Amino acid sequence: MIKALLFDVDGTLADTERDGHRPAFNAAFQDFGLDWNWDVALYGQLLAVTGGKERMKYYVDHFRADYIKPVDFDSLVAALHQAKTAHYTRMLGQGGIPLRPGVKRLLQEARDRGLILGVATTTTPENVTELLRHSLASDGPEWFQVIAAGDIVPAKKPAPDIYVWAMQQLGLQAHECLAFEDSENGIKASLGAKLRTVITVNDYTREHDFSGALAVLSDLGEPDQPYERLDQAGKGERGMVDLARLQTWLG
Ligand code: XBP
Ligand code: MG
C-alpha cells in the first residue's frame, strides 16, 4: 500500500486558472495602469510557463515587442505579482473557487485511513492555504503534512525539484507515493521525480501529452457523477477514484 498522496493544486484540486489566476493577473495590470489583458485563449498559451512572475516575463518577451521595460523590471514584476496574489486570495476568501469533483471525498478517505497528504505546486504558498481553508475546510491546510509551493525550489515544474523536495520533507521514496496532476508540465515534473501519476484533465489541458500516466481521467468522480477514463488502456471506463481503485491501478 502506498503511504502518501501528493497533489498539484492549480487545475487538479480546483479549476483555478481561467476564472481565478487569470482575472487576478488582469486586475493587477489595471492597478498598475498597464494595458495588458489576458483573455481566455491567450492565457492558455501563457500556461506553457509555470509560475506567475515567470509567466509575466514570458508574456512581455513573446507578446509585447512594443513594451519598453523599465530598468527595474524585476521589481515591477514582483510588485505586480504581489498585487495579483492579493486579488487572487481575496477571491478565494469569498469562497469563489470550489474543489473539483471527488477531491474532498478522496482527501477525506485518505485522511481517515491514515495516509499522508502533501502538496507540490508552483503557485504561491498563501494561494494554497487560502484555497484549502475556504474550499476544503477551516483546518484544510492542516490536513497536509507538507505544502511544497512557490519559490521554495528555484526550478519550477516541469523540473521535478518540487516533488523531490516534498518527498525529502516527508522522508519517503517515490515508490511509496502517488501524484495527482492535470497538465503536461505537471506530469513531466512528477514522472521526473519517478512518481506514478494519476491525471485529471481540464479544458486547458485536455489535449496535453500524458504518456506515462497511470490513468487519465475527466475528474476523480463522485457516486452520482462518475469519472470518464480517457487513456487508451482504460478508455470509456467510468467510476469513482477511491483508495481501492488506486490500489488496483497500482497493482
Ligand atoms: C500552476 C501555475 C501557477 C499559477 C500562478 O502550475 O502555473 O503559476 O498559474 O501562480 P501547477 P503564482 O499547477 O503545475 O503547479 O502566480 O502564485 O505563481
Ligand atoms: Mg496544475
Short mmCIF file of C-alpha atoms and ligand atoms in Angstrom, two decimals:
data_model
loop_
_atom_site.label_atom_id
_atom_site.label_comp_id
_atom_site.label_asym_id
_atom_site.label_seq_id
_atom_site.Cartn_x
_atom_site.Cartn_y
_atom_site.Cartn_z
CA MET A 1 0.00 0.00 0.00
CA ILE A 2 1.25 3.48 -0.78
CA LYS A 3 1.92 5.83 2.11
CA ALA A 4 1.28 9.27 0.65
CA LEU A 5 -0.80 11.10 -1.92
CA LEU A 6 0.85 14.22 -3.39
CA PHE A 7 -1.37 16.76 -5.10
CA ASP A 8 -0.77 19.51 -7.60
CA VAL A 9 -3.07 22.47 -6.86
CA ASP A 10 -3.94 24.57 -9.90
CA GLY A 11 -6.13 22.59 -12.26
CA THR A 12 -6.01 19.49 -10.05
CA LEU A 13 -7.51 20.36 -6.65
CA ALA A 14 -9.55 23.16 -8.23
CA ASP A 15 -10.10 24.81 -11.59
CA THR A 16 -8.24 27.94 -10.58
CA GLU A 17 -6.63 29.15 -13.78
CA ARG A 18 -9.29 30.57 -16.12
CA ASP A 19 -11.55 32.26 -13.58
CA GLY A 20 -9.10 32.69 -10.71
CA HIS A 21 -5.47 33.40 -11.56
CA ARG A 22 -6.27 34.95 -14.97
CA PRO A 23 -8.65 37.68 -13.73
CA ALA A 24 -6.33 38.30 -10.75
CA PHE A 25 -3.44 39.00 -13.15
CA ASN A 26 -5.67 41.31 -15.20
CA ALA A 27 -6.80 43.19 -12.08
CA ALA A 28 -3.14 43.73 -11.09
CA PHE A 29 -2.29 45.00 -14.58
CA GLN A 30 -5.14 47.52 -14.25
CA ASP A 31 -3.92 48.62 -10.81
CA PHE A 32 -0.59 49.48 -12.39
CA GLY A 33 -2.11 51.27 -15.38
CA LEU A 34 -0.83 48.68 -17.85
CA ASP A 35 -2.83 47.90 -20.99
CA TRP A 36 -2.08 44.19 -20.64
CA ASN A 37 -5.14 41.98 -20.77
CA TRP A 38 -5.04 38.19 -20.85
CA ASP A 39 -8.13 36.68 -22.47
CA VAL A 40 -9.07 33.02 -22.04
CA ALA A 41 -7.31 31.86 -25.23
CA LEU A 42 -4.10 33.84 -24.70
CA TYR A 43 -3.94 32.59 -21.11
CA GLY A 44 -3.99 29.02 -22.46
CA GLN A 45 -0.79 29.82 -24.37
CA LEU A 46 0.78 31.52 -21.38
CA LEU A 47 0.17 28.45 -19.21
CA ALA A 48 3.11 26.86 -21.06
CA VAL A 49 5.16 28.71 -18.44
CA THR A 50 4.59 27.84 -14.79
CA GLY A 51 4.89 30.48 -12.07
CA GLY A 52 3.17 33.85 -12.18
CA LYS A 53 6.31 36.00 -12.25
CA GLU A 54 7.86 33.80 -14.92
CA ARG A 55 4.59 33.95 -16.92
CA MET A 56 4.53 37.77 -16.92
CA LYS A 57 8.13 37.96 -18.15
CA TYR A 58 7.37 35.41 -20.87
CA TYR A 59 4.35 37.49 -21.97
CA VAL A 60 6.42 40.65 -22.29
CA ASP A 61 9.21 38.86 -24.15
CA HIS A 62 6.97 36.97 -26.57
CA PHE A 63 3.80 39.04 -27.00
CA ARG A 64 4.72 42.68 -26.26
CA ALA A 65 7.55 43.72 -28.55
CA ASP A 66 6.15 47.27 -28.17
CA TYR A 67 6.68 47.40 -24.40
CA ILE A 68 9.79 49.16 -23.16
CA LYS A 69 10.95 47.55 -19.93
CA PRO A 70 11.90 49.87 -17.07
CA VAL A 71 15.42 49.34 -15.69
CA ASP A 72 13.96 47.79 -12.54
CA PHE A 73 11.67 45.44 -14.47
CA ASP A 74 12.19 42.60 -11.97
CA SER A 75 10.90 44.84 -9.16
CA LEU A 76 7.86 45.79 -11.22
CA VAL A 77 7.14 42.11 -11.87
CA ALA A 78 7.50 41.36 -8.15
CA ALA A 79 5.11 44.21 -7.26
CA LEU A 80 2.61 43.13 -9.91
CA HIS A 81 2.79 39.61 -8.56
CA GLN A 82 2.10 40.77 -5.01
CA ALA A 83 -0.94 42.69 -6.22
CA LYS A 84 -2.09 39.67 -8.20
CA THR A 85 -1.75 37.43 -5.15
CA ALA A 86 -3.84 39.89 -3.09
CA HIS A 87 -6.61 39.86 -5.73
CA TYR A 88 -6.49 36.08 -6.02
CA THR A 89 -6.57 35.34 -2.30
CA ARG A 90 -9.45 37.84 -1.88
CA MET A 91 -11.38 35.83 -4.48
CA LEU A 92 -10.65 32.63 -2.58
CA GLY A 93 -11.72 34.27 0.67
CA GLN A 94 -15.11 34.89 -0.87
CA GLY A 95 -15.36 31.13 -1.46
CA GLY A 96 -15.07 31.79 -5.17
CA ILE A 97 -13.38 28.60 -6.34
CA PRO A 98 -14.76 25.16 -5.40
CA LEU A 99 -12.71 21.96 -5.32
CA ARG A 100 -13.08 19.65 -8.31
CA PRO A 101 -15.40 16.61 -8.16
CA GLY A 102 -14.14 13.85 -5.89
CA VAL A 103 -11.26 15.82 -4.41
CA LYS A 104 -12.67 16.34 -0.91
CA ARG A 105 -14.06 12.80 -0.84
CA LEU A 106 -10.68 11.23 -1.69
CA LEU A 107 -8.76 13.51 0.69
CA GLN A 108 -11.20 12.58 3.47
CA GLU A 109 -10.88 8.86 2.79
CA ALA A 110 -7.08 9.04 2.68
CA ARG A 111 -7.04 11.01 5.94
CA ASP A 112 -9.40 8.56 7.65
CA ARG A 113 -7.17 5.68 6.56
CA GLY A 114 -4.02 7.35 7.89
CA LEU A 115 -2.36 8.16 4.57
CA ILE A 116 -0.06 11.14 4.39
CA LEU A 117 -1.25 14.06 2.26
CA GLY A 118 1.07 16.51 0.53
CA VAL A 119 1.01 19.37 -1.95
CA ALA A 120 3.58 20.02 -4.69
CA THR A 121 2.83 23.14 -6.72
CA THR A 122 4.47 26.11 -8.38
CA THR A 123 1.86 28.52 -7.05
CA THR A 124 2.45 30.91 -4.14
CA PRO A 125 2.09 29.29 -0.66
CA GLU A 126 -0.67 31.63 0.55
CA ASN A 127 -2.73 30.77 -2.55
CA VAL A 128 -2.67 27.14 -1.42
CA THR A 129 -3.53 27.75 2.22
CA GLU A 130 -6.36 30.14 1.31
CA LEU A 131 -7.83 27.67 -1.17
CA LEU A 132 -7.66 24.83 1.36
CA ARG A 133 -9.08 26.97 4.16
CA HIS A 134 -12.03 28.31 2.18
CA SER A 135 -12.82 25.47 -0.24
CA LEU A 136 -11.83 22.33 1.76
CA ALA A 137 -12.27 23.02 5.50
CA SER A 138 -11.35 25.70 8.03
CA ASP A 139 -8.47 23.43 9.10
CA GLY A 140 -7.81 22.38 5.48
CA PRO A 141 -4.11 23.35 5.43
CA GLU A 142 -3.52 21.09 8.43
CA TRP A 143 -4.75 18.05 6.53
CA PHE A 144 -1.44 18.21 4.64
CA GLN A 145 1.84 17.15 6.17
CA VAL A 146 3.84 19.08 3.60
CA ILE A 147 2.90 22.04 1.40
CA ALA A 148 5.69 22.44 -1.13
CA ALA A 149 4.95 25.63 -3.06
CA GLY A 150 6.21 28.66 -4.92
CA ASP A 151 9.85 29.73 -4.92
CA ILE A 152 10.92 27.11 -2.37
CA VAL A 153 12.88 25.43 -5.17
CA PRO A 154 14.33 27.68 -7.89
CA ALA A 155 13.47 25.37 -10.80
CA LYS A 156 9.69 25.20 -11.18
CA LYS A 157 7.71 22.47 -12.98
CA PRO A 158 8.37 20.81 -15.43
CA ALA A 159 11.51 20.34 -13.29
CA PRO A 160 10.98 17.51 -10.77
CA ASP A 161 12.51 19.53 -7.91
CA ILE A 162 9.31 20.45 -6.07
CA TYR A 163 8.26 16.78 -5.85
CA VAL A 164 11.74 15.73 -4.78
CA TRP A 165 11.71 18.43 -2.09
CA ALA A 166 8.27 17.34 -0.83
CA MET A 167 9.35 13.69 -0.58
CA GLN A 168 12.54 14.68 1.23
CA GLN A 169 10.46 16.59 3.79
CA LEU A 170 8.28 13.52 4.29
CA GLY A 171 11.22 11.10 4.36
CA LEU A 172 9.54 9.00 1.68
CA GLN A 173 10.68 7.38 -1.57
CA ALA A 174 8.87 7.76 -4.88
CA HIS A 175 7.51 4.18 -4.84
CA GLU A 176 5.72 4.98 -1.55
CA CYS A 177 3.84 7.94 -3.05
CA LEU A 178 1.30 8.67 -5.76
CA ALA A 179 1.00 12.03 -7.56
CA PHE A 180 -2.10 13.78 -8.94
CA GLU A 181 -1.63 16.24 -11.79
CA ASP A 182 -3.57 17.98 -14.54
CA SER A 183 -1.01 19.23 -17.06
CA GLU A 184 1.94 18.25 -19.22
CA ASN A 185 4.33 20.40 -17.20
CA GLY A 186 2.93 18.74 -14.08
CA ILE A 187 3.37 15.15 -15.26
CA LYS A 188 6.87 15.93 -16.54
CA ALA A 189 7.71 17.06 -13.02
CA SER A 190 6.11 14.08 -11.28
CA LEU A 191 7.49 11.45 -13.68
CA GLY A 192 10.85 13.19 -13.47
CA ALA A 193 10.69 12.51 -9.74
CA LYS A 194 9.83 8.84 -10.56
CA LEU A 195 6.30 9.16 -9.21
CA ARG A 196 3.38 7.20 -10.55
CA THR A 197 0.81 9.76 -11.59
CA VAL A 198 -2.96 10.00 -12.00
CA ILE A 199 -4.17 12.78 -14.31
CA THR A 200 -7.45 14.66 -14.16
CA VAL A 201 -7.72 16.88 -17.24
CA ASN A 202 -9.40 20.27 -17.59
CA ASP A 203 -10.32 22.48 -20.53
CA TYR A 204 -6.81 23.90 -20.80
CA THR A 205 -5.01 20.54 -20.61
CA ARG A 206 -7.30 18.00 -22.34
CA GLU A 207 -5.02 17.78 -25.40
CA HIS A 208 -1.72 17.61 -23.50
CA ASP A 209 0.61 14.62 -23.78
CA PHE A 210 0.11 12.42 -20.73
CA SER A 211 2.32 9.50 -21.79
CA GLY A 212 3.41 7.54 -18.75
CA ALA A 213 0.33 8.33 -16.64
CA LEU A 214 -1.19 5.59 -14.52
CA ALA A 215 -4.63 6.77 -15.68
CA VAL A 216 -6.04 9.84 -17.43
CA LEU A 217 -9.48 10.85 -16.16
CA SER A 218 -12.07 13.57 -16.68
CA ASP A 219 -12.03 14.09 -12.89
CA LEU A 220 -11.95 11.95 -9.72
CA GLY A 221 -15.69 11.26 -9.89
CA GLU A 222 -18.47 11.25 -7.31
CA PRO A 223 -21.01 8.48 -6.61
CA ASP A 224 -23.65 10.26 -8.71
CA GLN A 225 -21.19 11.74 -11.20
CA PRO A 226 -18.66 9.12 -12.37
CA TYR A 227 -15.36 10.00 -13.99
CA GLU A 228 -14.68 9.01 -17.57
CA ARG A 229 -11.35 7.38 -18.26
CA LEU A 230 -9.61 8.88 -21.30
CA ASP A 231 -6.35 6.95 -21.76
CA GLN A 232 -6.18 4.03 -24.20
CA ALA A 233 -5.63 1.38 -21.50
CA GLY A 234 -8.99 2.08 -19.89
CA LYS A 235 -10.88 4.17 -22.41
CA GLY A 236 -14.59 4.56 -21.65
CA GLU A 237 -14.31 3.16 -18.10
CA ARG A 238 -16.46 5.08 -15.63
CA GLY A 239 -16.29 5.17 -11.88
CA MET A 240 -15.06 6.91 -8.79
CA VAL A 241 -11.47 7.18 -7.61
CA ASP A 242 -11.10 5.81 -4.10
CA LEU A 243 -8.19 4.07 -2.40
CA ALA A 244 -9.38 0.62 -3.51
CA ARG A 245 -9.38 1.70 -7.14
CA LEU A 246 -5.99 3.36 -6.85
CA GLN A 247 -4.64 0.13 -5.36
CA THR A 248 -5.97 -1.83 -8.37
CA TRP A 249 -4.24 0.53 -10.77
CA LEU A 250 -1.02 0.38 -8.80
CA GLY A 251 -1.13 -3.41 -8.98
C1 XBP B 1 0.44 26.47 -11.50
C2 XBP B 1 0.96 27.69 -12.08
C3 XBP B 1 0.95 28.88 -11.28
C4 XBP B 1 -0.34 29.69 -11.24
C5 XBP B 1 0.00 31.07 -10.75
O1 XBP B 1 1.08 25.35 -12.11
O2 XBP B 1 1.45 27.69 -13.17
O3 XBP B 1 1.90 29.69 -11.85
O4 XBP B 1 -0.91 29.79 -12.52
O5 XBP B 1 0.56 31.04 -9.51
P1 XBP B 1 0.97 23.91 -11.46
P2 XBP B 1 1.51 32.22 -8.97
O6 XBP B 1 -0.49 23.59 -11.37
O7 XBP B 1 1.64 22.98 -12.43
O8 XBP B 1 1.67 23.94 -10.14
O9 XBP B 1 1.07 33.49 -9.63
O10 XBP B 1 1.29 32.23 -7.48
O11 XBP B 1 2.92 31.87 -9.35
MG MG B 2 -1.63 22.12 -12.36
#
